[in-house]
């Protein structure tokens, strides 16, 4: 009994791990449901096979055989039973394999069929963050953001996947399976969320030093909330009106920040690092590495390599009294 | 006996690690390197102009990581907008042996940091100093003025010629003409 308690605890904890904002078994979309169902069918069937095999093995081990049995003497009855058993086993194996193949095929049909979605996104994997472009028929409504995707609930969203440097893999476990992002070609995958919520994704193809810190957050909202968010994201950054943030903006525009980052509505037009126009409205910075707070932004600017060693954000020359206005400016870019 | 054979091999293998020694965290306090270069042998007074080269350039030139970072920044910061892939456009060519303002790495760093007449902008405080050194090291690799082992291999994009690593070793001839394309309209 005493041994059973820790065992039960471990099992409970392991099962609790299935719930959460980044779990393929906590399905919140049609594709993820298909995958989760497949997983449970495979676990059930293969688990049964395993238990049967183990039971047969134990039986065979425990059954005592006469010590002086002559292996050359065969009994026709036993031989017949053995042939039957093995034939049935082979037959069942064939049926299982064929059923599994059929199931996989059906699941792939579901996973790779694309419905016409109202929304198309272009997601580009980069070392080590995700660039997200919301496409639209009107060019003025196209905008770019990073590391955070907002989608309307219950609607299929088509995601075009590209990569700029090495192979990455886009994976939102709660919503769908993995899809590689490969330089020089475009892959497509569809996601759909059944319920409003927050789903975390992760690069699933080793892509270098900070592969582990290459997260993405998907936020599923109602259609109205989503439209409100999109209208806001399309707009340029609002110029700050308090002196501290104005100073922060001056610092931002006169430092190396502008070589890579873009803030729409200012002169900063770099295209190789995350768009910071509305960085303050995003939940995380550094591709899911830190939550967006003024302190974290300051830490990220002062010592990016302490937070995320090897990241392409350089350490720059800043005076101590310039950090606060700069962080405050960026935090205020809602 | 065998130990004497193995030991140098291990030493050689370990020495090869230096080729890609990665320094991510440049010290911002030493951000602006204090190299002094002279473009002409003239100076006021009897002694020639003072030069100071700290040897920092060697660290960058002989390190494959720094050079490939420079290669990345070269396109990120739009150097190719004027200098193309080294063949030159509205800016002078970088893969040839002629260097208007000197072809040593310290000269190239100064050219990037300070800018030059007729179009080269100054990138002081726009590009962090260590990245300027990395870009300069890459520019040196275009004419293969860096060790073969450290020069970049094949690029992923289309390339106008053989990879830097495959180019014959270059030489540096100081001086040279501003090409007509880079001159101010008269």
Coordinates of C-alpha atoms in Angstrom, one line a residue:
Chain A
X1 CA 0.0 0.0 0.0
X2 CA 2.8 2.4 0.9
X3 CA 4.4 1.8 -2.5
X4 CA 1.1 2.4 -4.3
X5 CA 0.7 6.0 -3.1
X6 CA 3.8 7.5 -4.9
X7 CA 2.9 5.4 -7.9
X8 CA -0.6 6.8 -8.0
X9 CA 0.8 10.3 -7.5
X10 CA 3.2 9.9 -10.5
X11 CA 0.3 8.6 -12.7
X12 CA -1.9 11.5 -11.7
X13 CA 0.8 14.0 -12.4
X14 CA 1.6 12.4 -15.8
X15 CA -2.1 12.5 -16.7
X16 CA -2.3 16.1 -15.5
X17 CA 0.5 16.9 -18.0
X18 CA -2.0 16.1 -20.8
X19 CA -4.0 19.2 -20.0
X20 CA -2.7 22.6 -20.8
X21 CA -2.0 25.3 -23.4
X22 CA 0.6 23.3 -25.2
X23 CA -0.6 19.7 -25.3
X24 CA -1.6 17.5 -28.3
X25 CA -3.9 15.5 -26.1
X26 CA -5.9 18.6 -25.0
X27 CA -7.4 19.0 -28.5
X28 CA -9.2 22.3 -29.3
X29 CA -9.5 22.1 -33.1
X30 CA -10.8 19.5 -35.7
X31 CA -7.3 18.6 -36.9
X32 CA -6.1 18.1 -33.3
X33 CA -9.1 16.0 -32.5
X34 CA -8.3 13.7 -35.4
X35 CA -4.8 13.3 -34.2
X36 CA -5.8 12.8 -30.6
X37 CA -8.4 10.2 -31.6
X38 CA -5.7 8.4 -33.6
X39 CA -3.4 8.5 -30.7
X40 CA -5.9 7.0 -28.3
X41 CA -6.9 4.3 -30.8
X42 CA -3.3 3.3 -31.3
X43 CA -2.7 3.3 -27.5
X44 CA -5.8 1.2 -26.9
X45 CA -5.1 -1.4 -29.6
X46 CA -1.3 -1.6 -29.1
X47 CA -1.8 -1.6 -25.3
X48 CA -4.1 -4.6 -25.6
X49 CA -1.7 -6.4 -27.8
X50 CA 1.1 -5.7 -25.3
X51 CA -0.9 -7.0 -22.4
X52 CA -2.0 -10.1 -24.3
X53 CA 1.6 -10.8 -25.3
X54 CA 2.9 -10.3 -21.8
X55 CA 0.2 -12.5 -20.3
X56 CA 1.0 -15.3 -22.8
X57 CA 4.7 -14.9 -22.0
X58 CA 4.1 -15.1 -18.2
X59 CA 1.8 -18.2 -18.7
X60 CA 4.4 -19.9 -20.8
X61 CA 7.1 -19.1 -18.2
X62 CA 5.1 -20.4 -15.3
X63 CA 3.9 -23.6 -16.9
X64 CA 6.1 -26.4 -15.9
X65 CA 7.2 -28.8 -18.6
X66 CA 8.1 -32.4 -17.9
X67 CA 11.8 -32.5 -17.5
X68 CA 12.4 -35.6 -19.7
X69 CA 10.1 -34.6 -22.5
X70 CA 11.5 -35.8 -25.8
X71 CA 11.3 -32.9 -28.3
X72 CA 11.3 -35.3 -31.3
X73 CA 8.1 -36.9 -30.3
X74 CA 5.2 -34.8 -31.6
X75 CA 1.5 -35.0 -30.7
X76 CA -0.8 -34.4 -33.8
X77 CA -3.4 -32.7 -31.6
X78 CA -0.9 -30.2 -30.1
X79 CA 0.6 -29.5 -33.5
X80 CA -2.9 -28.7 -34.9
X81 CA -3.7 -26.3 -32.0
X82 CA -0.3 -24.6 -32.4
X83 CA -0.9 -24.1 -36.1
X84 CA -4.3 -22.7 -35.4
X85 CA -3.0 -20.3 -32.8
X86 CA -0.2 -19.0 -35.0
X87 CA -2.5 -18.6 -38.0
X88 CA -5.0 -16.6 -35.9
X89 CA -2.2 -14.4 -34.6
X90 CA -0.9 -13.7 -38.1
X91 CA -4.4 -13.0 -39.3
X92 CA -5.1 -10.6 -36.4
X93 CA -1.7 -8.8 -37.0
X94 CA -2.6 -8.4 -40.7
X95 CA -6.1 -7.0 -39.8
X96 CA -4.5 -4.6 -37.3
X97 CA -1.9 -3.3 -39.7
X98 CA -4.4 -2.9 -42.5
X99 CA -6.9 -1.1 -40.2
X100 CA -4.2 1.2 -38.9
X101 CA -3.0 2.0 -42.4
X102 CA -6.6 2.8 -43.4
X103 CA -7.1 5.0 -40.3
X104 CA -3.9 6.9 -41.0
X105 CA -4.9 7.4 -44.5
X106 CA -8.3 8.7 -43.5
X107 CA -6.7 11.0 -40.9
X108 CA -4.3 12.4 -43.4
X109 CA -7.2 13.1 -45.7
X110 CA -8.7 15.2 -43.0
X111 CA -5.4 16.9 -42.0
X112 CA -4.3 17.9 -45.4
X113 CA -7.7 18.9 -46.9
X114 CA -8.0 22.7 -46.9
X115 CA -11.3 24.4 -46.6
X116 CA -11.7 27.9 -47.9
X117 CA -10.7 30.0 -45.0
X118 CA -11.6 33.7 -44.4
X119 CA -8.1 34.4 -43.3
X120 CA -4.7 33.7 -44.8
X121 CA -1.5 34.2 -42.9
X122 CA 2.1 34.0 -44.1
X123 CA 4.3 32.7 -41.3
X124 CA 8.1 32.9 -41.9
X125 CA 10.3 31.0 -39.5
X126 CA 13.6 32.8 -38.7
X127 CA 16.4 32.1 -36.3
X128 CA 14.8 32.3 -33.7
X129 CA 11.4 33.9 -34.0
X130 CA 8.3 33.8 -36.2
X131 CA 7.3 36.6 -38.6
X132 CA 3.6 36.7 -39.2
X133 CA 2.0 38.6 -42.1
X134 CA -1.8 38.9 -42.3
X135 CA -2.8 38.9 -45.9
X136 CA -5.7 40.9 -47.3
X137 CA -7.2 41.8 -50.6
X138 CA -6.7 45.4 -49.8
X139 CA -2.9 46.1 -49.7
X140 CA -3.5 48.8 -47.0
X141 CA -4.8 46.2 -44.6
X142 CA -1.8 43.9 -44.9
X143 CA 0.4 44.1 -41.8
X144 CA 3.2 42.3 -40.2
X145 CA 3.7 41.2 -36.6
X146 CA 5.7 38.6 -34.8
X147 CA 5.4 35.6 -32.5
X148 CA 1.7 36.1 -31.9
X149 CA -1.2 35.0 -34.0
X150 CA -4.8 36.1 -33.4
X151 CA -7.5 34.1 -35.0
X152 CA -11.3 34.2 -35.0
X153 CA -12.9 31.2 -33.2
X154 CA -14.5 28.4 -35.2
X155 CA -13.1 29.6 -38.6
X156 CA -10.5 27.8 -40.6
X157 CA -7.3 29.8 -41.0
X158 CA -4.9 29.0 -43.8
X159 CA -1.2 29.3 -42.8
X160 CA 1.4 29.6 -45.5
X161 CA 4.8 28.5 -44.1
X162 CA 8.2 29.8 -45.3
X163 CA 11.6 30.0 -43.7
X164 CA 14.4 32.5 -44.3
X165 CA 17.4 30.6 -43.1
X166 CA 17.2 27.0 -42.0
X167 CA 14.3 24.5 -41.6
X168 CA 11.9 25.2 -38.9
X169 CA 8.7 23.4 -38.0
X170 CA 5.4 25.1 -37.0
X171 CA 3.5 23.3 -34.3
X172 CA 0.5 24.4 -32.3
X173 CA -0.2 21.1 -30.4
X174 CA -3.7 22.0 -29.2
X175 CA -4.8 22.9 -32.8
X176 CA -3.0 20.8 -35.3
X177 CA 0.0 18.7 -36.2
X178 CA 3.5 19.8 -37.2
X179 CA 4.4 21.3 -40.6
X180 CA 7.9 22.1 -41.6
X181 CA 8.9 25.6 -42.8
X182 CA 11.5 25.1 -45.5
X183 CA 13.7 27.8 -47.1
X184 CA 12.8 28.2 -50.8
X185 CA 9.4 26.6 -50.7
X186 CA 6.0 27.2 -49.2
X187 CA 4.0 24.6 -47.2
X188 CA 0.5 25.1 -46.1
X189 CA -1.4 24.1 -43.0
X190 CA -4.8 25.0 -41.7
X191 CA -5.7 25.7 -38.1
X192 CA -9.0 26.1 -36.4
X193 CA -9.9 26.7 -32.8
X194 CA -13.2 25.5 -31.4
X195 CA -13.1 27.6 -28.2
X196 CA -11.6 31.0 -27.3
X197 CA -8.3 30.6 -25.6
X198 CA -4.6 30.8 -25.5
X199 CA -2.6 28.1 -27.3
X200 CA 1.2 27.9 -27.2
X201 CA 3.2 26.7 -30.1
X202 CA 6.8 25.8 -30.5
X203 CA 9.4 25.3 -33.3
X204 CA 9.5 21.5 -33.7
X205 CA 12.6 21.1 -35.9
X206 CA 16.0 21.7 -34.4
X207 CA 17.1 25.0 -35.9
X208 CA 20.2 26.1 -33.9
X209 CA 21.2 27.6 -30.7
X210 CA 17.9 29.0 -29.5
X211 CA 15.6 26.5 -31.0
X212 CA 14.1 26.0 -27.5
X213 CA 13.2 29.7 -27.2
X214 CA 11.3 29.9 -30.5
X215 CA 7.8 29.9 -29.2
X216 CA 4.6 31.4 -30.7
X217 CA 1.2 32.1 -29.1
X218 CA -2.1 31.6 -30.8
X219 CA -5.0 33.6 -29.3
X220 CA -8.5 32.6 -30.4
X221 CA -11.0 35.3 -30.0
X222 CA -14.6 35.9 -31.0
X223 CA -15.0 37.5 -34.5
X224 CA -15.7 41.0 -33.1
X225 CA -12.7 40.9 -30.8
X226 CA -10.5 39.7 -33.6
X227 CA -11.7 42.4 -36.0
X228 CA -11.0 45.0 -33.3
X229 CA -7.5 43.6 -32.8
X230 CA -6.8 43.6 -36.5
X231 CA -8.0 47.1 -37.1
X232 CA -5.7 48.2 -34.3
X233 CA -2.7 46.2 -35.7
X234 CA -3.2 47.7 -39.2
X235 CA -2.7 51.2 -37.8
X236 CA 0.7 52.9 -37.3
X237 CA 2.2 53.5 -33.9
X238 CA 0.8 56.5 -32.1
X239 CA 3.5 59.1 -31.4
X240 CA 4.2 59.4 -27.6
X241 CA 3.0 62.6 -25.8
X242 CA 4.8 62.4 -22.5
X243 CA 8.4 63.6 -22.3
X244 CA 9.9 60.3 -21.1
X245 CA 8.5 58.3 -23.9
X246 CA 9.4 61.0 -26.4
X247 CA 13.0 60.8 -25.2
X248 CA 12.7 57.0 -25.6
X249 CA 11.6 57.4 -29.1
X250 CA 14.5 59.7 -29.9
X251 CA 16.9 57.1 -28.4
X252 CA 15.3 54.3 -30.4
X253 CA 15.6 56.2 -33.7
X254 CA 19.2 57.2 -33.2
X255 CA 20.6 53.8 -32.2
X256 CA 21.2 50.5 -34.0
X257 CA 17.6 49.5 -33.3
X258 CA 16.5 51.0 -36.6
X259 CA 18.9 48.8 -38.6
X260 CA 16.7 45.8 -38.1
X261 CA 13.4 46.8 -36.4
X262 CA 10.4 48.5 -37.9
X263 CA 8.0 50.8 -36.1
X264 CA 5.4 51.9 -38.6
X265 CA 4.7 55.6 -38.4
X266 CA 8.4 56.4 -37.7
X267 CA 11.6 56.4 -39.7
X268 CA 12.6 52.9 -38.3
X269 CA 12.2 50.6 -41.3
X270 CA 14.4 47.6 -40.7
X271 CA 13.0 44.4 -42.1
X272 CA 15.1 41.7 -40.6
X273 CA 13.9 41.6 -37.0
X274 CA 10.4 41.6 -35.4
X275 CA 8.1 44.5 -36.2
X276 CA 7.8 46.5 -33.1
X277 CA 4.9 48.7 -34.1
X278 CA 2.6 47.2 -31.4
X279 CA 5.1 45.3 -29.4
X280 CA 3.6 46.4 -26.1
X281 CA 0.3 44.7 -27.0
X282 CA 2.0 41.3 -27.5
X283 CA 2.2 38.9 -24.6
X284 CA 5.8 38.0 -24.9
X285 CA 9.1 39.3 -26.2
X286 CA 12.0 37.3 -27.6
X287 CA 9.6 34.7 -29.2
X288 CA 8.0 33.6 -26.0
X289 CA 11.1 34.0 -23.9
X290 CA 10.0 36.8 -21.5
X291 CA 6.6 38.3 -20.7
X292 CA 6.2 41.8 -22.0
X293 CA 6.9 44.1 -19.0
X294 CA 9.0 47.2 -18.8
X295 CA 11.6 45.4 -16.7
X296 CA 11.9 42.5 -19.1
X297 CA 12.2 44.8 -22.1
X298 CA 15.0 46.7 -20.3
X299 CA 16.7 43.4 -19.5
X300 CA 16.4 42.3 -23.1
X301 CA 17.9 45.5 -24.5
X302 CA 20.7 45.7 -22.0
X303 CA 21.8 42.0 -22.2
X304 CA 20.0 40.0 -24.9
X305 CA 22.7 37.3 -24.8
X306 CA 22.3 36.8 -21.1
X307 CA 18.6 36.0 -21.7
X308 CA 18.9 34.1 -25.0
X309 CA 22.6 33.4 -25.8
X310 CA 23.5 33.6 -29.5
X311 CA 20.4 35.6 -30.5
X312 CA 20.9 38.0 -33.4
X313 CA 19.9 41.0 -31.2
X314 CA 23.3 42.7 -30.5
X315 CA 24.5 44.4 -27.3
X316 CA 24.4 48.1 -28.0
X317 CA 26.0 51.1 -26.5
X318 CA 23.5 52.8 -24.1
X319 CA 24.0 55.2 -21.2
X320 CA 22.4 54.0 -18.0
X321 CA 19.8 56.8 -18.0
X322 CA 18.7 55.9 -21.5
X323 CA 17.4 52.4 -20.7
X324 CA 14.4 53.5 -18.8
X325 CA 13.0 55.9 -21.4
X326 CA 13.7 53.4 -24.2
X327 CA 11.9 50.5 -22.3
X328 CA 9.1 52.8 -21.4
X329 CA 8.7 53.9 -25.1
X330 CA 8.6 50.3 -26.3
X331 CA 6.3 49.1 -23.6
X332 CA 3.9 51.9 -24.5
X333 CA 3.7 50.7 -28.2
X334 CA 0.3 49.1 -27.5
Chain B
X1 CA 55.7 5.6 -29.5
X2 CA 52.0 5.8 -30.5
X3 CA 51.4 8.5 -27.9
X4 CA 53.8 10.8 -29.7
X5 CA 51.7 10.4 -32.8
X6 CA 48.4 10.8 -31.1
X7 CA 49.3 13.8 -29.0
X8 CA 50.1 16.2 -31.9
X9 CA 47.0 15.0 -33.7
X10 CA 44.9 15.9 -30.7
X11 CA 46.6 19.2 -30.4
X12 CA 45.9 19.9 -34.1
X13 CA 42.3 18.9 -33.7
X14 CA 41.9 21.2 -30.7
X15 CA 43.6 24.0 -32.5
X16 CA 41.0 23.8 -35.3
X17 CA 38.3 24.7 -32.7
X18 CA 39.7 28.3 -32.9
X19 CA 38.5 28.6 -36.4
X20 CA 34.9 29.2 -35.2
X21 CA 35.4 30.5 -31.8
X22 CA 32.1 32.3 -31.1
X23 CA 32.0 35.5 -29.1
X24 CA 28.3 36.5 -28.7
X25 CA 28.6 39.1 -26.0
X26 CA 30.7 42.0 -27.2
X27 CA 31.8 44.2 -24.3
X28 CA 29.9 47.5 -24.9
X29 CA 32.4 49.5 -22.7
X30 CA 35.1 48.9 -25.4
X31 CA 32.6 49.5 -28.0
X32 CA 34.4 51.9 -30.2
X33 CA 37.8 50.5 -31.0
X34 CA 40.6 53.1 -31.1
X35 CA 42.5 52.2 -34.2
X36 CA 44.5 55.0 -35.9
X37 CA 45.2 54.7 -39.6
X38 CA 46.9 57.0 -42.1
X39 CA 45.7 57.3 -45.6
X40 CA 48.7 59.3 -46.9
X41 CA 52.3 59.3 -45.8
X42 CA 52.1 63.1 -45.3
X43 CA 52.0 64.7 -41.9
X44 CA 52.9 68.0 -40.2
X45 CA 56.5 67.9 -39.0
X46 CA 59.4 65.7 -39.7
X47 CA 58.0 62.4 -38.4
X48 CA 55.5 60.4 -40.4
X49 CA 51.9 60.1 -39.4
X50 CA 51.2 57.9 -36.3
X51 CA 49.4 54.7 -36.9
X52 CA 47.9 52.4 -34.3
X53 CA 46.6 48.9 -35.1
X54 CA 45.7 46.9 -32.0
X55 CA 45.6 43.5 -33.7
X56 CA 41.9 43.2 -33.1
X57 CA 41.5 42.9 -36.8
X58 CA 43.3 39.5 -36.8
X59 CA 40.8 38.1 -34.4
X60 CA 38.0 39.0 -36.8
X61 CA 39.7 38.1 -40.0
X62 CA 40.7 34.6 -39.0
X63 CA 37.4 33.6 -37.4
X64 CA 34.9 31.9 -39.6
X65 CA 32.0 32.8 -37.3
X66 CA 32.7 36.6 -37.5
X67 CA 33.1 36.5 -41.2
X68 CA 29.8 34.7 -41.8
X69 CA 28.1 37.0 -39.4
X70 CA 29.5 39.9 -41.5
X71 CA 28.2 38.2 -44.6
X72 CA 24.7 38.1 -43.1
X73 CA 24.8 41.8 -42.0
X74 CA 26.1 42.8 -45.4
X75 CA 22.7 42.1 -46.9
X76 CA 20.7 42.9 -43.8
X77 CA 22.1 46.4 -43.7
X78 CA 21.8 46.8 -47.5
X79 CA 25.5 47.1 -48.3
X80 CA 24.6 45.2 -51.5
X81 CA 22.2 48.1 -52.4
X82 CA 25.3 50.0 -53.7
X83 CA 28.1 47.5 -53.7
X84 CA 26.1 44.5 -55.2
X85 CA 27.7 41.2 -54.3
X86 CA 31.1 42.8 -54.3
X87 CA 31.3 43.7 -57.9
X88 CA 30.1 47.2 -57.3
X89 CA 27.2 49.3 -58.6
X90 CA 26.8 52.8 -57.6
X91 CA 29.5 52.1 -55.0
X92 CA 33.0 50.8 -55.8
X93 CA 33.7 47.1 -56.2
X94 CA 34.9 45.3 -53.1
X95 CA 36.2 42.1 -54.6
X96 CA 39.0 43.7 -56.6
X97 CA 42.4 44.6 -55.4
X98 CA 42.1 48.4 -55.6
X99 CA 41.3 50.2 -52.3
X100 CA 40.7 53.9 -52.5
X101 CA 40.9 54.3 -48.8
X102 CA 43.2 51.4 -48.0
X103 CA 42.4 47.7 -47.9
X104 CA 43.5 46.7 -44.4
X105 CA 40.6 45.8 -42.1
X106 CA 41.2 48.8 -39.9
X107 CA 40.8 51.1 -43.0
X108 CA 37.5 49.3 -43.9
X109 CA 36.2 49.6 -40.4
X110 CA 36.9 53.3 -40.5
X111 CA 35.3 53.6 -43.9
X112 CA 32.1 52.0 -42.6
X113 CA 32.1 53.9 -39.3
X114 CA 33.0 57.4 -40.7
X115 CA 31.7 57.2 -44.2
X116 CA 33.5 58.5 -47.3
X117 CA 32.8 61.3 -49.8
X118 CA 30.5 60.7 -52.8
X119 CA 27.9 58.5 -51.1
X120 CA 29.3 56.2 -48.5
X121 CA 27.2 57.0 -45.4
X122 CA 28.6 57.0 -41.8
X123 CA 27.3 54.1 -39.7
X124 CA 28.7 55.3 -36.4
X125 CA 26.2 54.5 -33.6
X126 CA 23.9 52.8 -36.2
X127 CA 25.9 49.5 -36.4
X128 CA 27.5 48.3 -33.1
X129 CA 31.3 48.3 -33.3
X130 CA 31.7 44.5 -33.2
X131 CA 29.3 44.2 -36.2
X132 CA 31.3 46.8 -38.1
X133 CA 34.4 44.7 -37.6
X134 CA 32.5 41.6 -38.7
X135 CA 31.3 43.3 -41.9
X136 CA 34.8 44.6 -42.6
X137 CA 36.2 41.0 -42.2
X138 CA 33.6 39.8 -44.7
X139 CA 34.5 42.6 -47.1
X140 CA 38.1 41.5 -46.8
X141 CA 37.0 37.9 -47.6
X142 CA 35.5 39.0 -50.9
X143 CA 38.9 39.5 -52.4
X144 CA 40.1 36.5 -50.3
X145 CA 42.4 38.6 -48.2
X146 CA 41.6 36.3 -45.2
X147 CA 42.8 32.7 -44.5
X148 CA 41.2 30.2 -46.8
X149 CA 39.9 28.1 -43.8
X150 CA 38.0 31.1 -42.4
X151 CA 36.5 32.4 -45.6
X152 CA 32.8 31.6 -46.2
X153 CA 31.7 28.6 -48.2
X154 CA 28.9 28.5 -50.7
X155 CA 25.9 30.8 -50.1
X156 CA 22.3 29.6 -50.3
X157 CA 21.4 32.3 -52.8
X158 CA 22.5 32.6 -56.4
X159 CA 26.1 33.8 -56.5
X160 CA 27.9 35.7 -59.2
X161 CA 31.1 33.7 -58.8
X162 CA 32.8 31.0 -56.8
X163 CA 32.4 31.1 -53.0
X164 CA 34.9 33.3 -51.1
X165 CA 36.6 30.2 -49.9
X166 CA 37.3 29.1 -53.5
X167 CA 38.7 32.4 -54.8
X168 CA 42.4 32.7 -55.3
X169 CA 44.3 34.6 -52.5
X170 CA 44.1 38.3 -53.2
X171 CA 46.3 41.2 -52.7
X172 CA 45.7 44.7 -51.6
X173 CA 46.8 47.7 -53.7
X174 CA 46.2 50.9 -51.8
X175 CA 45.0 53.8 -53.9
X176 CA 42.8 53.6 -56.9
X177 CA 40.2 55.7 -58.7
X178 CA 36.7 56.5 -57.7
X179 CA 34.8 54.9 -60.5
X180 CA 32.9 57.3 -62.8
X181 CA 29.6 55.8 -61.6
X182 CA 30.4 56.8 -58.1
X183 CA 31.4 60.4 -58.9
X184 CA 29.2 63.3 -58.3
X185 CA 27.5 64.5 -61.5
X186 CA 29.5 67.4 -62.8

